[in-house]
Coordinates of C-alpha atoms and ligand atoms in Angstrom, one line a residue:
X1313 CA 70.4 3.7 37.8
X1314 CA 68.4 0.9 38.9
X1315 CA 65.6 1.4 41.2
X1316 CA 63.4 -1.2 42.9
X1317 CA 60.6 0.1 45.5
X1318 CA 58.2 -1.5 47.3
X1319 CA 55.5 0.8 46.7
X1320 CA 55.3 4.0 44.3
X1321 CA 52.5 6.7 44.9
X1322 CA 52.1 8.1 41.5
X1323 CA 50.3 11.9 40.6
X1324 CA 50.3 13.4 43.7
X1325 CA 51.2 17.2 45.2
X1326 CA 53.4 16.9 48.4
X1327 CA 53.8 19.2 50.8
X1328 CA 56.7 17.9 52.6
X1329 CA 57.2 20.2 55.7
X1330 CA 60.9 20.0 55.1
X1331 CA 62.8 22.5 56.9
X1332 CA 64.7 24.0 53.7
X1333 CA 62.1 23.9 51.9
X1334 CA 60.0 27.3 51.8
X1335 CA 56.6 27.4 53.0
X1336 CA 54.6 24.1 52.5
X1337 CA 57.6 22.5 50.9
X1338 CA 55.3 22.2 47.9
X1339 CA 56.2 19.7 45.0
X1340 CA 53.5 19.8 42.5
X1341 CA 52.2 16.4 39.8
X1342 CA 55.0 14.7 42.2
X1343 CA 55.9 10.7 43.0
X1344 CA 56.9 9.4 46.6
X1345 CA 58.6 5.9 46.6
X1346 CA 59.0 3.7 49.9
X1347 CA 61.3 1.2 50.5
X1348 CA 61.7 -0.8 54.1
X1349 CA 59.1 1.4 55.7
X1350 CA 61.2 4.4 54.6
X1351 CA 60.5 7.3 52.1
X1352 CA 63.1 5.6 49.4
X1353 CA 62.7 8.6 47.1
X1354 CA 60.6 11.8 45.9
X1355 CA 60.4 14.2 43.6
X1356 CA 58.2 15.5 40.5
X1357 CA 56.7 13.0 38.2
X1358 CA 59.3 14.3 35.0
X1359 CA 62.3 13.5 37.6
X1360 CA 61.0 9.6 37.9
X1361 CA 64.1 8.1 37.2
X1362 CA 64.1 5.9 34.1
X1363 CA 64.0 2.2 35.0
X1364 CA 62.7 2.5 38.6
X1365 CA 60.9 -0.6 39.4
X1366 CA 58.2 -0.4 42.2
X1367 CA 56.5 -3.7 43.4
X1368 CA 52.8 -1.8 43.9
X1369 CA 52.2 1.3 42.4
X1370 CA 49.5 3.6 43.5
X1371 CA 47.8 6.7 41.4
X1372 CA 47.5 9.4 43.9
X1373 CA 44.6 11.1 41.5
X1374 CA 46.0 14.6 42.3
X1375 CA 46.1 13.7 46.1
X1376 CA 47.8 15.9 48.4
X1377 CA 50.1 13.9 51.0
X1378 CA 51.3 15.7 53.7
X1379 CA 53.5 13.9 56.7
X1380 CA 51.3 11.8 59.0
X1381 CA 49.7 14.1 61.2
X1382 CA 51.2 13.7 64.8
X1383 CA 49.1 14.6 68.0
X1384 CA 51.6 15.3 70.4
X1385 CA 49.6 16.1 73.6
X1386 CA 46.3 14.2 74.3
X1387 CA 45.3 12.4 78.0
X1388 CA 43.1 10.5 75.7
X1389 CA 42.8 7.4 78.0
X1390 CA 40.5 8.0 80.3
X1391 CA 36.8 6.9 82.1
X1392 CA 34.0 9.2 83.2
X1393 CA 31.8 11.8 82.4
X1394 CA 32.4 15.6 82.7
X1395 CA 29.4 17.3 81.0
X1396 CA 28.1 18.3 84.4
X1397 CA 31.2 20.8 84.7
X1398 CA 30.9 21.8 81.2
X1399 CA 27.0 23.1 82.5
X1400 CA 28.5 24.6 85.7
X1401 CA 31.0 26.8 83.6
X1402 CA 28.3 27.9 81.2
X1403 CA 26.7 28.5 84.4
X1404 CA 29.7 31.0 85.3
X1405 CA 31.9 28.5 87.9
X1406 CA 35.6 28.5 86.9
X1407 CA 37.7 25.6 86.0
X1408 CA 39.7 26.4 89.0
X1409 CA 36.6 26.5 91.5
X1410 CA 36.1 22.9 89.7
X1411 CA 39.0 21.4 90.7
X1412 CA 38.7 23.1 94.5
X1413 CA 35.3 21.5 95.0
X1414 CA 36.7 17.8 94.1
X1415 CA 35.7 18.1 90.3
X1416 CA 38.1 18.3 87.2
X1417 CA 41.2 16.0 86.8
X1418 CA 39.9 14.2 90.6
X1419 CA 36.6 13.5 89.3
X1420 CA 38.1 11.9 86.4
X1421 CA 40.8 10.2 88.4
X1422 CA 37.3 8.7 90.3
X1423 CA 36.2 7.2 87.5
X1424 CA 39.6 5.9 86.3
X1425 CA 40.4 4.2 88.7
X1426 CA 37.4 2.3 89.2
X1427 CA 37.9 1.0 85.5
X1428 CA 39.1 -2.2 84.5
X1429 CA 42.2 -2.6 81.8
X1430 CA 39.2 -3.6 79.0
X1431 CA 37.1 -0.6 80.4
X1432 CA 39.8 1.6 79.9
X1433 CA 40.4 0.3 76.0
X1434 CA 36.8 0.1 74.9
X1435 CA 36.4 3.5 76.1
X1436 CA 39.5 4.8 74.7
X1437 CA 39.4 3.3 71.0
X1438 CA 36.4 5.4 69.6
X1439 CA 38.5 8.4 70.8
X1440 CA 41.4 7.3 68.4
X1441 CA 39.6 6.2 65.5
X1442 CA 38.3 9.3 65.2
X1443 CA 42.0 10.7 65.7
X1444 CA 43.5 8.0 62.9
X1445 CA 40.7 8.7 60.7
X1446 CA 41.8 11.9 60.2
X1447 CA 45.3 11.4 59.6
X1448 CA 47.4 10.8 62.4
X1449 CA 50.3 8.1 62.6
X1450 CA 51.8 9.1 65.5
X1451 CA 50.0 10.1 69.2
X1452 CA 50.7 10.8 72.6
X1453 CA 48.9 10.1 75.5
X1454 CA 49.5 10.9 79.1
X1455 CA 48.4 9.2 82.2
X1456 CA 47.1 11.4 85.3
X1457 CA 44.0 10.1 86.1
X1458 CA 44.9 7.6 88.5
X1459 CA 47.4 8.8 90.3
X1460 CA 47.9 5.5 92.0
X1461 CA 50.8 3.2 91.4
X1462 CA 48.0 0.8 89.7
X1463 CA 46.0 3.1 88.0
X1464 CA 48.6 4.9 86.4
X1465 CA 50.1 1.7 85.1
X1466 CA 46.7 0.4 83.7
X1467 CA 46.6 3.7 82.1
X1468 CA 50.1 3.3 80.5
X1469 CA 49.5 0.1 79.6
X1470 CA 46.5 0.9 77.7
X1471 CA 48.1 3.1 75.8
X1472 CA 50.8 0.8 74.7
X1473 CA 47.8 -1.7 74.0
X1474 CA 46.7 1.0 71.7
X1475 CA 49.4 1.5 69.5
X1476 CA 49.9 -2.3 69.4
X1477 CA 46.7 -3.0 68.3
X1478 CA 46.1 0.0 65.9
X1479 CA 48.0 1.7 63.2
X1480 CA 49.1 4.3 65.2
X1481 CA 52.6 5.0 67.0
X1482 CA 52.2 5.6 70.7
X1483 CA 54.4 7.6 72.8
X1484 CA 53.7 7.5 76.9
X1485 CA 54.0 10.2 79.4
X1486 CA 53.9 9.7 82.7
X1487 CA 51.8 12.4 84.2
X1488 CA 51.6 11.8 88.2
X1489 CA 51.9 15.3 88.8
X1490 CA 49.0 16.2 87.4
X1491 CA 46.9 16.5 90.7
X1492 CA 46.9 15.7 94.3
X1493 CA 44.5 12.4 95.0
X1494 CA 42.5 12.5 97.8
X1495 CA 44.5 10.0 99.9
X1496 CA 47.2 12.8 99.8
X1497 CA 45.0 15.8 100.5
X1498 CA 47.3 18.3 102.7
X1499 CA 50.7 16.3 102.1
X1500 CA 51.5 17.6 98.6
X1501 CA 55.3 16.9 99.0
X1502 CA 54.8 13.6 100.7
X1503 CA 53.3 12.9 97.0
X1504 CA 55.7 14.3 95.4
X1505 CA 57.8 12.0 97.0
X1506 CA 55.5 9.2 96.5
X1507 CA 55.8 10.0 92.5
X1508 CA 59.6 10.4 92.4
X1509 CA 60.6 7.3 94.8
X1510 CA 57.9 5.1 93.8
X1511 CA 55.8 5.6 91.3
X1512 CA 58.3 6.7 88.2
X1513 CA 61.0 3.9 88.5
X1514 CA 58.1 1.3 88.6
X1515 CA 56.8 2.2 85.6
X1516 CA 60.1 3.1 83.8
X1517 CA 61.1 -0.5 85.3
X1518 CA 58.3 -2.0 82.9
X1519 CA 59.2 0.3 80.2
X1520 CA 56.1 2.1 80.5
X1521 CA 57.0 6.0 80.2
X1522 CA 58.6 7.4 77.5
X1523 CA 58.4 10.9 79.1
X1524 CA 57.5 12.7 82.4
X1525 CA 55.0 15.7 82.2
X1526 CA 53.6 17.4 85.5
X1527 CA 51.5 20.6 85.7
X1528 CA 52.6 23.5 87.2
X1529 CA 49.8 25.9 88.4
X1530 CA 48.3 27.0 91.6
X1531 CA 45.7 24.1 91.5
X1532 CA 48.6 22.2 90.5
X1533 CA 52.2 21.7 91.6
X1534 CA 54.6 24.3 92.6
X1535 CA 57.8 25.1 90.8
X1536 CA 59.9 23.5 93.3
X1537 CA 57.9 20.0 93.4
X1538 CA 58.2 20.1 89.4
X1539 CA 61.5 20.6 90.0
X1540 CA 61.9 17.3 92.1
X1541 CA 59.9 15.3 89.4
X1542 CA 62.0 16.3 86.6
X1543 CA 65.5 15.8 88.8
X1544 CA 64.0 12.1 89.4
X1545 CA 63.0 12.0 85.3
X1546 CA 66.6 12.9 84.8
X1547 CA 68.0 10.4 86.7
X1548 CA 66.2 7.6 84.8
X1549 CA 67.3 9.6 81.6
X1550 CA 63.4 10.1 80.5
X1551 CA 62.7 13.4 78.8
X1552 CA 60.4 16.1 80.4
X1553 CA 57.9 18.2 79.7
X1554 CA 55.6 20.4 81.3
X1555 CA 52.0 22.0 81.3
X1556 CA 53.1 25.6 82.1
X1557 CA 51.8 28.7 82.4
X1558 CA 47.9 28.0 81.3
X1559 CA 46.1 29.7 83.7
X1560 CA 48.8 32.1 85.1
X1561 CA 52.3 32.6 85.0
X1562 CA 54.3 30.2 87.4
X1563 CA 57.4 30.6 85.3
X1564 CA 57.4 26.4 84.5
X1565 CA 58.7 27.8 81.3
X1566 CA 61.6 28.6 82.2
X1567 CA 62.0 25.6 84.2
X1568 CA 61.4 23.2 81.9
X1569 CA 63.7 25.0 79.6
X1570 CA 66.6 24.2 82.4
X1571 CA 65.9 21.0 82.0
X1572 CA 66.4 20.9 78.4
X1573 CA 62.7 19.6 78.2
X1574 CA 61.1 19.1 74.9
X1575 CA 58.4 20.7 75.5
X1576 CA 56.0 23.7 77.5
X1577 CA 52.6 23.0 76.3
X1578 CA 49.6 25.5 76.5
X1579 CA 51.4 29.0 77.0
X1580 CA 48.3 31.6 77.3
X1581 CA 50.5 33.3 80.2
X1582 CA 53.9 33.1 79.1
X1583 CA 56.3 35.7 79.7
X1584 CA 58.9 37.4 77.8
X1585 CA 61.6 35.8 79.4
X1586 CA 59.3 32.4 79.0
X1587 CA 59.7 33.3 75.5
X1588 CA 63.4 33.7 75.5
X1589 CA 64.1 30.7 77.5
X1590 CA 61.9 28.6 75.5
X1591 CA 64.1 30.0 72.5
X1592 CA 67.6 29.4 73.9
X1593 CA 66.9 25.8 75.4
X1594 CA 64.7 24.5 71.7
X1595 CA 62.0 23.8 73.7
X1596 CA 59.1 23.3 71.6
X1597 CA 55.8 25.5 72.5
X1598 CA 52.6 23.2 72.1
X1599 CA 49.9 25.3 71.9
X1600 CA 46.3 23.6 72.9
X1601 CA 43.9 26.3 71.4
X1602 CA 41.0 23.7 72.5
X1603 CA 41.3 23.9 76.0
X1604 CA 41.3 27.5 75.2
X1605 CA 38.4 27.5 73.1
X1606 CA 36.5 24.9 75.6
X1607 CA 37.4 26.7 78.7
X1608 CA 36.2 30.7 77.1
X1609 CA 39.9 31.9 77.8
X1610 CA 40.7 35.5 76.5
X1611 CA 44.4 35.6 77.3
X1612 CA 46.1 34.6 74.0
X1613 CA 49.9 32.7 74.0
X1614 CA 52.2 35.6 72.5
X1615 CA 52.7 34.2 69.8
X1616 CA 54.1 36.7 67.4
X1617 CA 56.9 37.0 70.5
X1618 CA 57.3 33.4 69.6
X1619 CA 57.6 33.6 66.4
X1620 CA 59.9 36.1 66.9
X1621 CA 62.2 34.5 68.9
X1622 CA 62.0 31.9 66.1
X1623 CA 60.4 29.2 69.0
X1624 CA 59.0 26.0 67.0
X1625 CA 55.1 26.2 67.5
X1626 CA 53.0 22.5 67.4
X1627 CA 49.4 22.2 68.1
X1628 CA 47.9 19.2 69.5
X1629 CA 44.5 18.5 70.9
X1630 CA 44.9 18.3 74.2
X1631 CA 42.0 16.3 74.1
X1632 CA 40.4 15.0 77.4
X1633 CA 37.0 14.7 79.1
X1634 CA 37.5 18.4 80.8
X1635 CA 39.1 21.1 78.7
X1636 CA 39.1 19.7 75.8
X1637 CA 36.7 16.7 74.6
X1638 CA 38.0 17.8 71.4
X1639 CA 38.9 13.8 69.8
X1640 CA 40.2 16.0 66.3
X1641 CA 43.8 17.8 65.2
X1642 CA 41.4 19.2 62.3
X1643 CA 40.0 20.9 64.6
X1644 CA 42.7 22.2 66.5
X1645 CA 44.4 23.3 63.6
X1646 CA 41.6 25.4 62.8
X1647 CA 41.3 26.7 66.2
X1648 CA 45.0 27.6 65.8
X1649 CA 43.9 29.5 63.0
X1650 CA 41.2 31.3 64.2
X1651 CA 41.6 31.5 67.9
X1652 CA 45.7 32.5 67.5
X1653 CA 46.0 33.7 64.2
X1654 CA 48.7 31.4 63.0
X1655 CA 48.4 30.7 59.4
X1656 CA 47.5 27.5 57.5
X1657 CA 50.9 26.7 57.4
X1658 CA 51.9 27.3 61.0
X1659 CA 49.2 25.1 61.8
X1660 CA 50.1 22.1 59.4
X1661 CA 54.0 22.8 60.5
X1662 CA 52.7 22.5 64.4
X1663 CA 50.7 18.7 63.7
X1664 CA 53.8 17.6 61.4
X1665 CA 57.3 18.8 61.9
X1666 CA 57.5 20.5 65.2
X1667 CA 55.0 17.7 66.9
X1668 CA 57.4 15.5 66.5
X1669 CA 60.6 17.4 67.8
X1670 CA 58.0 17.9 71.0
X1671 CA 58.0 14.4 71.5
X1672 CA 61.7 13.7 70.2
X1673 CA 61.2 12.2 67.0
X1674 CA 62.5 14.7 64.5
X1675 CA 64.8 12.4 63.2
X1676 CA 62.3 9.7 62.3
X1677 CA 59.1 11.6 61.2
X1678 CA 57.3 14.8 61.0
X1679 CA 58.4 15.9 57.2
X1680 CA 58.6 14.2 53.7
X1681 CA 62.2 13.3 53.3
X1682 CA 64.4 10.3 52.0
X1683 CA 65.3 8.5 55.1
X1684 CA 62.2 9.0 57.2
X1685 CA 59.8 6.8 58.4
X1686 CA 57.2 6.6 55.3
X1687 CA 54.5 7.7 57.6
X1688 CA 51.8 10.5 55.3
X1689 CA 48.2 11.0 54.6
X1690 CA 46.7 10.9 51.7
X1691 CA 43.9 14.3 51.1
X1692 CA 41.1 15.1 48.4
X1693 CA 41.7 19.0 48.9
X1694 CA 42.9 21.9 46.1
X1695 CA 45.4 23.6 48.6
X1696 CA 47.1 22.6 51.9
X1697 CA 45.3 25.5 53.7
X1698 CA 42.4 23.6 53.2
X1699 CA 43.3 21.6 55.8
X1700 CA 43.2 24.4 58.4
X1701 CA 40.1 26.3 56.4
X1702 CA 36.9 24.0 57.4
X1703 CA 35.7 22.9 60.8
X1704 CA 33.8 19.7 61.2
X1705 CA 34.9 18.3 57.9
X1706 CA 37.5 15.2 57.2
X1707 CA 39.0 15.4 53.6
X1708 CA 41.7 12.6 54.1
X1709 CA 41.3 9.7 51.7
X1710 CA 44.1 7.4 52.8
X1711 CA 46.7 6.6 55.8
X1712 CA 50.0 5.2 55.0
X1713 CA 51.9 4.1 58.1
X1714 CA 55.7 3.1 57.8
X1715 CA 54.8 2.2 53.9
X1716 CA 51.9 0.2 54.0
X1717 CA 48.7 1.8 53.3
X1718 CA 45.7 1.7 55.4
X1719 CA 42.1 3.0 54.4
X1720 CA 41.3 5.8 56.5
X1721 CA 38.6 3.7 58.7
X1722 CA 35.7 5.6 59.6
X1723 CA 35.2 5.8 63.6
X1724 CA 33.4 2.6 65.0
X1725 CA 30.8 5.3 67.1
X1726 CA 30.8 5.0 70.5
X1727 CA 31.3 7.0 73.4
X1728 CA 32.9 10.5 73.3
X1729 CA 32.5 10.4 77.4
X1730 CA 31.2 7.3 79.9
X1731 CA 28.3 6.9 81.4
X1732 CA 26.9 10.1 83.3
X1733 CA 26.9 8.6 87.1
X1734 CA 30.5 7.1 86.7
Ligands
NIG16 O1 45.8 20.0 79.5 N1 45.5 21.4 82.7 C1 45.8 20.5 83.3 N2 45.8 18.9 82.7 C2 44.4 19.3 81.2 C3 43.0 19.1 81.6 C4 42.7 17.9 82.6 C5 41.3 17.7 82.6 O2 40.8 18.4 83.1 O3 40.8 16.5 83.3 C6 44.6 20.0 80.2 O4 44.3 20.9 79.7
FE17 FE1 46.9 18.7 78.7

């Protein structure tokens, strides 16, 4: 048989994460070939087809190859600095209390509204670079720190620009129902009307939103209000997802499942009924151990019930300036294991196969299988579990986006937060 490939990686170990394979889908002493940006062939070195030819051959030197990592829940585009809130929380002030005092999300809204497109982009790029250096090839970015049309659109344009300028696939999510902006204080329903009737249609018309999210919580929006947002999303044929059951059980998971949502995220207070609803709908449970860690929560998501019900579990950073200032998906994997007791294998499936599902991209991304987009990362590790085992160490030695290798550029420096006082 005559195989002509654009590129071939030899002498690698593969963790394919293919659903039909057991465990990590390990394939040792293997090779992987790429044609037209997609995986054309993979198998053991011994099975390399005789006469196979590749325009470029890369010696993988015994590295492990995984699907490119997917961070399926971030608020990485923001301005401002909230380390004062970190200090306050350490003094015993709760996240809810800070929000009620006008801090929290609203503090970031003030700073983000004041930031230009260029400022926001410059502030976000160092955080993005940190993720990309860890083998991230797909990144979800939410709005939700503007709350008015201009600023929400600006955030999403910055997100799109990141996808254009950087070697990463970006999926955008409109999170208008994140908090009630000050100009709508005491008029939450009117704000929801604005979200549904003005902002969302305008953003959709500009092609700025790939999905719609909301924050269903006592300090956020009620189920009835979220339902209005979901109905508006459906009218525009946009998929939905939800910040659900983070601080209390609002039965948001049942709601997002009923709307055929892509994912329900956080889930510390998820009930048995919520688990069943997610399982029945095939909605992904997105675990965000960074927020659990930074808020020093004590109530764990019902991991065993999710497992028993067969709910796919993704893991993401939730990177944001308040509850999870953590632009590291490897750190999220470690915390998912140490705090939530995921197995390292579940953590890796959670940042690859199930994270792809949480973005509605399972058909194209998330596993190493012929026909899928050739997004993958190369790691100097002995076993796939090493990715979750360490904290604060990055063994990524190469990244390939749609068949094109890029060096794992070190982060460029820059601030995780903006200047204080903004
Ligand atoms: O996912 N829970 C709501 N939204 C974010 C927090 C955003 C913020 O505090 O700025 C979250 O934790
Ligand atoms: Fe979030």
